[in-house]
PDB file of C-alpha atoms in Angstrom:
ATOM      1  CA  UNK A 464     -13.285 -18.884  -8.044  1.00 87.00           C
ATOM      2  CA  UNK A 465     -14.562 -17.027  -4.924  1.00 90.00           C
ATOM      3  CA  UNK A 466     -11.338 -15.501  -4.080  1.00 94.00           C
ATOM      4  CA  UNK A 467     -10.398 -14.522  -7.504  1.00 95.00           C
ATOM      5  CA  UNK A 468     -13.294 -13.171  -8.257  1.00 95.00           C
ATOM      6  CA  UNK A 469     -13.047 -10.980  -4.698  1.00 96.00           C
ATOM      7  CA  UNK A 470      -9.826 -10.210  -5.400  1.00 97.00           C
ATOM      8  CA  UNK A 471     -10.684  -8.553  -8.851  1.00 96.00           C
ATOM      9  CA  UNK A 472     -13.450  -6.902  -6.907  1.00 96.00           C
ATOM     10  CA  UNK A 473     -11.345  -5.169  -4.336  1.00 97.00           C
ATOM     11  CA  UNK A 474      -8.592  -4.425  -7.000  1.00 97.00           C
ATOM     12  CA  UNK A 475     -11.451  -2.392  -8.866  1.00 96.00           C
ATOM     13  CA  UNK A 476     -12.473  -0.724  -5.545  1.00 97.00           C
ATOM     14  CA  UNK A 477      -8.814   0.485  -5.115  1.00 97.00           C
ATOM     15  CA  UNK A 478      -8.220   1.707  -8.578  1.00 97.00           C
ATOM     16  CA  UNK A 479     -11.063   3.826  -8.084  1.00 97.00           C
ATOM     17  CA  UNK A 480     -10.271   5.182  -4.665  1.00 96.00           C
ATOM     18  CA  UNK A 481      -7.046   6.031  -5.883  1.00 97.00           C
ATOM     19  CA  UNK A 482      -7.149   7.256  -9.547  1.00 96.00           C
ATOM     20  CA  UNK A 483     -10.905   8.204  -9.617  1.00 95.00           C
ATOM     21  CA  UNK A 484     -11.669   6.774 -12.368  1.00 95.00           C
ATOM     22  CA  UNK A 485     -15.228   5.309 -12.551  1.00 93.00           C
ATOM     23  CA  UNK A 486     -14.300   2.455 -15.240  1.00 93.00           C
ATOM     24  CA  UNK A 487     -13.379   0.912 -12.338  1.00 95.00           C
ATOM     25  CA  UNK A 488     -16.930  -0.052 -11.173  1.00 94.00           C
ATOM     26  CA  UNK A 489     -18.892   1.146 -14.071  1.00 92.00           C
ATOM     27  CA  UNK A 490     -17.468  -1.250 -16.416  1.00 92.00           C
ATOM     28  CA  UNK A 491     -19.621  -4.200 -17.321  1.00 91.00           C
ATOM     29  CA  UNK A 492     -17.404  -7.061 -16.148  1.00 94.00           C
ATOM     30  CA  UNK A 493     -17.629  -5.135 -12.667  1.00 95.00           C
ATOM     31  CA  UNK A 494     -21.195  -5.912 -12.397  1.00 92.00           C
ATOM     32  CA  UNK A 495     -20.611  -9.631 -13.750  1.00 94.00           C
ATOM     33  CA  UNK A 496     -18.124 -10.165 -11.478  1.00 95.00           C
ATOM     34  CA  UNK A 497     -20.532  -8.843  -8.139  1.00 94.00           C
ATOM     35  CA  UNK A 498     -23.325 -11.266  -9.560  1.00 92.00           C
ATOM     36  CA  UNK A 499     -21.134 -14.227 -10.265  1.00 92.00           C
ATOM     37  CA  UNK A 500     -19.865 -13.576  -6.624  1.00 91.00           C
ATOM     38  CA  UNK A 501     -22.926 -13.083  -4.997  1.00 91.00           C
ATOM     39  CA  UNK A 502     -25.205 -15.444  -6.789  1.00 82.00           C
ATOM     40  CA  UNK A 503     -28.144 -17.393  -5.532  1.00 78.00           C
ATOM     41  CA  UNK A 504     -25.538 -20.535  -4.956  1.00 74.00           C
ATOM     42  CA  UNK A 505     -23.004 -18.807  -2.581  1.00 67.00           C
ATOM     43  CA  UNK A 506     -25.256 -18.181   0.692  1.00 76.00           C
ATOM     44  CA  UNK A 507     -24.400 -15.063   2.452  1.00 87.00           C
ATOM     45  CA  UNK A 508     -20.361 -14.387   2.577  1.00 92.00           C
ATOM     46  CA  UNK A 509     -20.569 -11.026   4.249  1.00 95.00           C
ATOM     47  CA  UNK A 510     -17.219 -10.310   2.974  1.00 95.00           C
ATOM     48  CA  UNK A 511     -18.057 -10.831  -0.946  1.00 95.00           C
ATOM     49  CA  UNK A 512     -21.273  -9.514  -0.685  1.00 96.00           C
ATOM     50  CA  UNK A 513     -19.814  -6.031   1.029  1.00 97.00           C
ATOM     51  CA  UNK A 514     -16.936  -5.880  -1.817  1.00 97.00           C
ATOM     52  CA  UNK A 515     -20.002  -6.487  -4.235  1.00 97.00           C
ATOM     53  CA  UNK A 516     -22.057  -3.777  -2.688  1.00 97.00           C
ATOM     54  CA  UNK A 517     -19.675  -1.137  -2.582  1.00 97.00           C
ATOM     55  CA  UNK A 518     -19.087  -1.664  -6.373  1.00 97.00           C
ATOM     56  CA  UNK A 519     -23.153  -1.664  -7.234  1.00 96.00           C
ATOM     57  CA  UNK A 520     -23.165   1.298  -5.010  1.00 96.00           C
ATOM     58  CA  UNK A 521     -20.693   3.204  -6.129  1.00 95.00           C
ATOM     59  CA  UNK A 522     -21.952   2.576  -9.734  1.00 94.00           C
ATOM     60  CA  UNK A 523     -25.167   3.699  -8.586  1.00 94.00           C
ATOM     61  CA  UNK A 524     -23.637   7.206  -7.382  1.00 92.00           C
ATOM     62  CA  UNK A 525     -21.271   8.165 -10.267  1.00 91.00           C
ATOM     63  CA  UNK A 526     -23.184   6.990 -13.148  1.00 84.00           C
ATOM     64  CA  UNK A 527     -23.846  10.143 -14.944  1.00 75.00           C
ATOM     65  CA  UNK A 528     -27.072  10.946 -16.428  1.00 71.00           C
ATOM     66  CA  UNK A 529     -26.189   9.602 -19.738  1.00 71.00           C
ATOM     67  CA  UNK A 530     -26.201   5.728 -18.164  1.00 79.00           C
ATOM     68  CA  UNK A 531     -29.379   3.735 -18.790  1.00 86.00           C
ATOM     69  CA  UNK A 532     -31.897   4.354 -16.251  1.00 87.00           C
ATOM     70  CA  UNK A 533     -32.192   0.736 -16.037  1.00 90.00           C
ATOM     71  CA  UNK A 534     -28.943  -0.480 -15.555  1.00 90.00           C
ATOM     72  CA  UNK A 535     -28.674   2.846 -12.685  1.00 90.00           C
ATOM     73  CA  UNK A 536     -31.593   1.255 -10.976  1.00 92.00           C
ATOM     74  CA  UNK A 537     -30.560  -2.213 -11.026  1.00 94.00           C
ATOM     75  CA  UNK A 538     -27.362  -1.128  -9.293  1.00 94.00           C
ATOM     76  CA  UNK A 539     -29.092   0.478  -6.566  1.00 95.00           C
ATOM     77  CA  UNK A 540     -31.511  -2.523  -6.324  1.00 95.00           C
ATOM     78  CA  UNK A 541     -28.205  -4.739  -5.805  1.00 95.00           C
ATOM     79  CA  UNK A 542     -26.512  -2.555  -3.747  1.00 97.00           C
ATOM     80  CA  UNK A 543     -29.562  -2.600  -1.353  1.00 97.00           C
ATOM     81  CA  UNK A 544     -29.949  -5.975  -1.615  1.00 96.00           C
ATOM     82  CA  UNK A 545     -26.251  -7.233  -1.184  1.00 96.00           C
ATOM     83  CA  UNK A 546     -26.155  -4.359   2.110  1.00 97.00           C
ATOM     84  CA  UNK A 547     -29.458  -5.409   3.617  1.00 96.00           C
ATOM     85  CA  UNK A 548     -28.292  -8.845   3.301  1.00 95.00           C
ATOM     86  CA  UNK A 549     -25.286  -7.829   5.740  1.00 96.00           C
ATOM     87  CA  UNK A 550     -26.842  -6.383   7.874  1.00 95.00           C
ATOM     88  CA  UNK A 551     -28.984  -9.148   8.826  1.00 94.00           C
ATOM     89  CA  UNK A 552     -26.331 -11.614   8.668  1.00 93.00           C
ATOM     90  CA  UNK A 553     -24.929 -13.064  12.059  1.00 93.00           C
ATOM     91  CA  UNK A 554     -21.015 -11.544  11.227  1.00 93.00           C
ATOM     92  CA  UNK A 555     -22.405  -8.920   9.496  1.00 94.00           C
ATOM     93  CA  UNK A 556     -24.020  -5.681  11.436  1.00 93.00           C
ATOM     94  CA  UNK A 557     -23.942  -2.151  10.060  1.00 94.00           C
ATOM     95  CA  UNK A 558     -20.788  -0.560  10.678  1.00 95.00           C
ATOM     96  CA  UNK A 559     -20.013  -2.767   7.284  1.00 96.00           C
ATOM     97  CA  UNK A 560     -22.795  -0.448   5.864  1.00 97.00           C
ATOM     98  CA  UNK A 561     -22.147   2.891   5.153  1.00 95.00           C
ATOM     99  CA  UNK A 562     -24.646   5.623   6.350  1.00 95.00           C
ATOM    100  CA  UNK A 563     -26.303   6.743   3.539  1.00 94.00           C
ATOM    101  CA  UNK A 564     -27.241   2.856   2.330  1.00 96.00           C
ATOM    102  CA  UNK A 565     -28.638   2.138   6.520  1.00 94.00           C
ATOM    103  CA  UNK A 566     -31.069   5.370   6.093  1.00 94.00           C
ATOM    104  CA  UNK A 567     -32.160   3.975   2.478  1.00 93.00           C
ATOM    105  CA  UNK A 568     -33.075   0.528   4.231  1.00 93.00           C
ATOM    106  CA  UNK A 569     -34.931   1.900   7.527  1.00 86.00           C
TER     107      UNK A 569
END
């Protein structure tokens, strides 16, 4: 399940980069798939939880003002969470974290 669900992650990632279109990580089976990946039961897989990041993050950044405030917070909650979580991580460190997200967390 782990790799599928990492594989559809990265897959939305890609779309994005190259089409620019934000359904890629905006959609809600996006942030389904970063929780079920990430999830209390899965211990800290710094590769899943930096695929899951960059998805909650990117969310976070193009969600235009007509997204719930909620759900625009919760994705910057995650996003924090899933990065800070990589950075403290023995393979993790933070060039897996980009700038802006390592000045958020200092």
């Amino acid at each position: 399940m782990r790799d599928r669900l990492l594989r559809d992650l990265r897959e939305r990632l890609r779309r994005y980069r190259e089409t620019g279109d934000p359904q890629a990580v905006l959609a809600r089976d996006a942030r389904w798939e970063a929780i079920a990946l990430t999830g209390p039961h899965t211990g800290v897989d710094v590769e899943a939880y930096v695929a899951a990041a960059e998805v909650r993050w990117l969310a976070y950044r193009i969600a235009g003002k007509d997204r719930d405030p909620q759900t625009r917070d919760e994705d910057l909650h995650a996003a924090l969470t899933l990065y800070g979580a990589v950075l403290r991580a023995p393979d993790g460190g933070p060039g897996l974290v980009p700038p802006p997200v390592r000045m958020l967390l200092e």
